[in-house]
Amino acid sequence: MKTRFYGKKISGMLVLLPENEFTFEEDMKFNSLSEKQNLKLKNTMGYDRHRFFKEDSYLSQIATYGLNYLFENGLLKRDEISALIVATITPDFLMPSTSNLIMASANLNSETFCMDTNQQCAGFVNGLFEAFMLLNNDDAKKVVLITGDVLCKNPDRSNTSSYPLAGDAVCITIVENDGDNSPAYFHSVVNTEGYDALIFPSMGYRRVTDEERAKFASSKYGGCDCLECIHMDGQAVFQYVMQDVPKYINETLEFSKKDKDEMAYYFFHQPNKFMVDKLAQKLGVSSQKVPSNVVTFYGNSNSSTIPVCMAHNAKDELLVEKRLCMLAGFGAGLNYAGIVMELGKFDFCEMVVTKF
């Protein structure tokens, strides 16, 4: 799907980080790799540290804390919020929606439109798409987009396939209409043939067959026989990012009628430093325009890596000037979503370490 929006902007961003931080050197003690193998993994993938929410934390609790922080500091008013979108794969419950719970606990107007969405690695970009659509309605004010998970609060530290890259973060992004009518170009592609390259085999209502269980427990998926853990075919994901995603990014740029050199930044989803750097090389884009350090400092927080990347690497610029940028999320699904738009002159852009 390709479509345009006009007069939409991100006006503020709050990144909520866990209190607990672990270094890769600490993690090395829990896996079966040698020190040499661990250090090679660290240097290749860009691992250094990551953060996990505490075991008793949950998404609506963290998001409500963040909204109250914004209210108390005069950065957002309750009566400005028309809609609340939550992009997560770790809802409080399967029913009711986590957005409903946040609306209640944050004391928002009961007529606030609430919606949960499960878009994994593309959750931020697809969440912006949904926010833009809501803002096209009469009398719409601000849309609050909440992205993130509490997926890693009880991690398997022996799993070298997924654990070292994992991390938690919850982000609150404020989206609203903008008087300058600047365009935003959105493009999405879904390749369901590779749906099981990155999968949560349990927790749903579909029964996992014995054949599927054996497949997900194989070395191809990291050799973990726990269905409640994320299973990843690393080679398949890498091939998708290297072969398909560059084509989709170029198609998004072509749709926007912008040259790749016009972009001030490419804020990509951050599976790991190695993959993002390789993607920049594939695109022929300067690495200075493609930050790849999110996993190094925070871990891969799924739908929140793009706003974490923006806040960590370009906060000062985004507060004072507008820059033409590209955002792209890609991964589980297999799903790609990209937007070319102007970003900047935010009212606020903060990163807060929480008590959670």
XYZ file of C-alpha atoms in Angstrom:
356
model
C 0.000 0.000 0.000
C 1.195 3.495 -0.833
C -0.575 6.655 0.289
C 0.039 10.302 1.191
C -0.973 12.384 4.161
C -0.760 16.146 4.445
C -0.322 18.423 7.421
C 0.633 15.830 10.042
C 3.451 16.131 12.551
C 5.073 14.534 15.565
C 5.059 17.222 18.241
C 6.593 15.391 21.177
C 8.248 12.183 22.291
C 8.894 10.590 25.682
C 11.033 7.447 25.997
C 10.518 5.439 29.187
C 13.419 3.155 30.074
C 13.664 0.363 32.667
C 15.704 0.855 35.803
C 17.460 -2.516 35.489
C 20.472 -2.524 33.168
C 22.669 -5.523 32.343
C 26.005 -5.553 30.546
C 27.044 -8.121 27.983
C 29.917 -9.155 30.237
C 27.369 -10.100 32.905
C 25.301 -12.003 30.359
C 28.302 -14.038 29.205
C 28.235 -15.993 32.471
C 24.878 -17.583 31.626
C 25.521 -19.038 28.159
C 27.610 -21.936 26.922
C 29.829 -19.984 24.517
C 33.516 -19.465 25.200
C 34.798 -16.026 26.132
C 36.310 -15.694 22.653
C 32.999 -16.587 20.990
C 31.108 -14.178 23.216
C 33.454 -11.288 22.481
C 33.205 -11.978 18.759
C 29.411 -11.912 19.062
C 29.586 -8.663 21.010
C 31.830 -6.923 18.499
C 29.994 -8.172 15.418
C 26.465 -7.398 16.581
C 27.237 -4.283 18.601
C 26.087 -5.667 21.952
C 27.140 -3.875 25.122
C 24.196 -3.352 27.501
C 20.427 -3.531 27.615
C 17.545 -2.776 29.967
C 14.658 -4.923 31.224
C 11.515 -3.947 33.058
C 11.015 -5.614 36.423
C 9.077 -8.836 36.644
C 6.016 -7.255 38.304
C 5.705 -4.409 35.771
C 3.113 -4.241 32.996
C 2.472 -2.030 30.006
C -0.516 0.028 31.164
C 1.297 0.804 34.425
C 4.386 2.134 32.630
C 2.387 4.057 30.023
C 0.206 5.684 32.692
C 3.326 6.742 34.568
C 4.593 8.361 31.360
C 1.332 10.174 30.627
C 1.171 11.507 34.176
C 4.760 12.702 33.782
C 3.686 14.683 30.717
C 0.610 16.103 32.464
C 2.516 17.082 35.593
C 5.270 18.811 33.618
C 2.873 20.775 31.412
C 3.889 18.950 28.246
C 0.420 17.567 27.488
C -3.145 18.223 28.657
C -5.762 15.552 29.138
C -8.417 17.455 27.186
C -6.117 17.677 24.155
C -6.192 13.903 23.593
C -8.691 12.644 21.028
C -7.326 9.132 20.552
C -4.993 6.607 22.123
C -3.200 3.936 20.071
C -1.184 1.177 21.724
C 1.209 -0.884 19.579
C 2.434 -3.892 21.551
C 2.783 -7.661 21.565
C 2.600 -7.779 25.369
C -0.829 -6.445 26.356
C -1.904 -6.554 29.988
C -4.641 -9.015 29.037
C -5.971 -10.557 25.849
C -9.202 -8.790 26.776
C -9.899 -5.922 27.426
C -7.660 -3.714 25.311
C -4.650 -2.220 27.054
C -5.508 1.189 25.556
C -8.812 1.076 27.455
C -6.970 0.387 30.708
C -4.534 3.248 30.087
C -7.414 5.603 29.300
C -9.012 4.764 32.651
C -5.859 4.816 34.797
C -4.694 8.114 33.255
C -8.150 9.648 33.833
C -8.739 10.487 30.185
C -12.132 11.457 28.815
C -14.325 8.377 28.347
C -14.979 9.437 24.747
C -11.286 9.089 23.884
C -10.968 6.683 20.967
C -8.872 3.671 22.031
C -7.235 1.026 19.879
C -4.643 -1.734 20.346
C -2.549 -2.976 17.436
C 0.021 -5.762 17.085
C 2.508 -4.776 14.375
C 5.771 -5.910 16.016
C 8.926 -4.351 14.507
C 6.887 -2.057 12.226
C 4.630 -0.982 15.104
C 5.858 2.613 15.313
C 5.510 3.380 11.601
C 2.167 1.606 11.269
C 1.044 3.366 14.440
C 1.832 6.711 12.815
C -0.245 5.658 9.807
C -3.210 4.936 12.093
C -2.690 8.235 13.944
C -2.627 10.157 10.658
C -5.914 8.554 9.594
C -7.560 9.480 12.896
C -6.351 13.069 12.567
C -8.174 13.375 9.241
C -11.447 13.382 11.173
C -13.254 16.605 12.056
C -12.457 18.041 15.485
C -9.549 15.637 16.041
C -6.961 17.091 18.393
C -3.926 15.073 19.440
C -3.351 11.339 19.056
C -1.171 9.583 21.621
C 0.807 6.657 20.155
C 2.242 4.294 22.757
C 4.733 1.678 21.570
C 6.666 -0.942 23.468
C 6.671 -4.186 25.366
C 7.513 -5.800 28.673
C 8.705 -8.867 26.824
C 12.077 -9.246 28.509
C 11.230 -9.030 32.205
C 11.773 -12.783 32.652
C 14.407 -13.568 29.993
C 16.289 -16.759 29.188
C 19.836 -15.485 29.608
C 21.310 -18.683 28.167
C 19.722 -18.126 24.735
C 22.416 -16.536 22.558
C 20.050 -16.403 19.568
C 17.674 -13.773 20.924
C 18.543 -12.736 24.476
C 21.658 -10.543 23.881
C 19.823 -8.306 21.412
C 16.629 -7.989 23.470
C 15.677 -4.967 25.550
C 12.647 -3.082 26.869
C 11.423 0.459 26.304
C 8.019 2.133 26.153
C 7.623 5.285 24.089
C 4.863 7.898 24.069
C 4.642 9.887 20.841
C 2.273 12.830 20.353
C 0.902 13.245 16.825
C -1.240 16.154 15.631
C -2.295 18.190 12.635
C 0.131 20.790 11.325
C -0.754 24.000 9.535
C 2.078 23.891 6.990
C 0.416 21.033 5.037
C 3.721 19.241 4.397
C 3.377 15.732 2.903
C 4.142 12.381 4.500
C 4.574 9.402 2.181
C 3.623 6.002 3.588
C 4.412 2.588 2.090
C 3.845 -0.901 3.495
C 4.511 -4.452 2.272
C 3.730 -7.793 3.948
C 5.480 -11.028 2.945
C 3.575 -13.770 4.771
C 5.609 -16.591 3.197
C 8.214 -15.960 5.875
C 5.778 -15.451 8.755
C 7.492 -18.078 10.917
C 10.995 -16.587 10.619
C 10.234 -14.565 13.749
C 7.451 -16.039 15.832
C 5.897 -16.342 19.283
C 4.577 -19.917 18.898
C 2.573 -20.015 22.101
C 0.198 -17.591 23.876
C -2.348 -17.683 21.043
C -5.327 -19.909 20.273
C -3.749 -21.842 17.418
C -2.452 -25.228 18.522
C 1.227 -25.810 17.757
C 1.651 -29.188 16.061
C 4.348 -31.666 17.025
C 6.093 -30.947 13.717
C 6.044 -27.192 14.354
C 7.315 -27.643 17.898
C 10.241 -29.738 16.643
C 11.020 -27.107 14.021
C 10.996 -24.202 16.481
C 13.174 -26.166 18.937
C 15.819 -26.852 16.276
C 19.202 -25.136 16.079
C 17.877 -23.122 13.126
C 15.706 -21.226 15.629
C 18.298 -21.069 18.388
C 17.688 -24.471 19.978
C 15.170 -23.309 22.587
C 12.314 -25.720 23.374
C 10.166 -23.180 25.241
C 7.085 -22.188 23.237
C 6.568 -19.119 25.448
C 9.801 -17.593 24.076
C 10.329 -15.767 20.796
C 11.829 -18.062 18.170
C 13.888 -16.580 15.355
C 15.354 -18.043 12.200
C 18.234 -15.570 12.174
C 19.403 -16.459 8.683
C 15.942 -15.979 7.185
C 15.510 -12.612 8.907
C 18.957 -11.483 7.779
C 18.219 -12.453 4.162
C 14.911 -10.585 4.288
C 16.568 -7.411 5.586
C 19.408 -7.616 3.072
C 17.429 -8.682 -0.011
C 13.876 -7.365 0.297
C 14.024 -4.364 2.625
C 16.457 -2.306 0.453
C 14.074 -2.738 -2.481
C 11.121 -1.582 -0.374
C 13.052 1.417 0.960
C 13.964 2.491 -2.563
C 10.327 2.094 -3.606
C 9.272 4.341 -0.709
C 11.808 6.970 -1.781
C 10.633 6.750 -5.391
C 7.040 7.188 -4.265
C 8.014 10.317 -2.323
C 9.957 11.628 -5.357
C 12.894 12.282 -3.055
C 16.502 11.361 -3.669
C 18.171 9.268 -0.978
C 20.773 12.010 -0.437
C 18.021 14.483 0.517
C 17.336 12.609 3.735
C 18.952 14.100 6.834
C 18.449 10.831 8.710
C 17.255 7.293 8.171
C 15.712 6.137 11.433
C 15.424 2.374 10.995
C 14.214 -0.399 13.255
C 17.257 -1.731 15.118
C 17.554 -5.544 15.074
C 21.289 -5.151 15.763
C 24.141 -2.865 14.754
C 25.545 -5.279 12.168
C 22.297 -5.517 10.203
C 21.612 -1.774 10.227
C 25.164 -0.986 9.086
C 24.892 -3.579 6.310
C 21.546 -2.114 5.252
C 23.102 1.356 4.990
C 25.846 -0.092 2.782
C 23.268 -1.821 0.594
C 21.443 1.474 0.121
C 24.629 3.407 -0.573
C 23.866 5.839 2.258
C 26.432 7.388 4.604
C 26.529 5.620 7.965
C 26.355 9.064 9.612
C 22.779 9.318 8.369
C 21.818 5.860 9.604
C 22.257 5.572 13.394
C 22.814 1.942 14.410
C 23.659 2.141 18.115
C 20.316 1.428 19.801
C 21.031 -2.233 20.553
C 24.447 -1.226 21.911
C 22.916 0.985 24.607
C 19.346 -0.248 25.108
C 18.729 -3.529 23.271
C 16.102 -4.242 20.617
C 12.803 -2.965 22.023
C 10.696 -4.088 19.068
C 8.176 -1.350 18.167
C 10.069 1.288 20.173
C 13.511 1.121 18.533
C 12.764 3.932 16.060
C 11.708 6.547 18.642
C 14.546 5.407 20.924
C 16.928 5.906 17.994
C 15.526 9.381 17.323
C 15.712 10.503 20.939
C 19.179 9.069 21.584
C 20.846 10.302 18.405
C 19.052 13.449 17.252
C 17.209 14.944 20.220
C 18.929 18.330 20.098
C 18.341 18.756 16.354
C 14.732 17.639 16.465
C 13.912 20.188 19.146
C 15.093 23.177 17.101
C 14.696 22.480 13.367
C 12.815 20.405 10.845
C 14.684 17.808 8.824
C 13.525 15.554 6.002
C 13.821 11.987 7.269
C 12.854 8.439 6.511
C 11.451 6.031 9.091
C 11.313 2.301 8.362
C 10.250 -0.656 10.455
C 10.761 -4.224 9.286
C 10.745 -7.703 10.758
C 8.094 -10.042 12.140
C 5.308 -10.711 9.713
C 7.417 -10.452 7.568
C 6.357 -6.826 7.501
C 7.824 -3.586 6.139
C 6.480 -0.072 6.714
C 8.207 3.164 5.736
C 7.414 6.880 5.909
C 9.216 9.845 4.346
C 8.314 13.057 6.184
C 9.674 16.132 7.879
C 10.563 15.724 11.537
C 11.499 18.409 13.996
C 10.641 21.431 16.112
C 9.287 19.047 18.720
C 7.726 20.574 21.826
C 9.650 18.001 23.863
C 11.900 14.990 23.354
C 12.957 13.275 26.570
C 14.357 9.975 27.799
C 13.446 9.043 31.382
C 14.721 6.115 33.438
C 11.722 4.879 35.381
C 11.324 2.965 38.634
C 9.920 -0.030 36.716
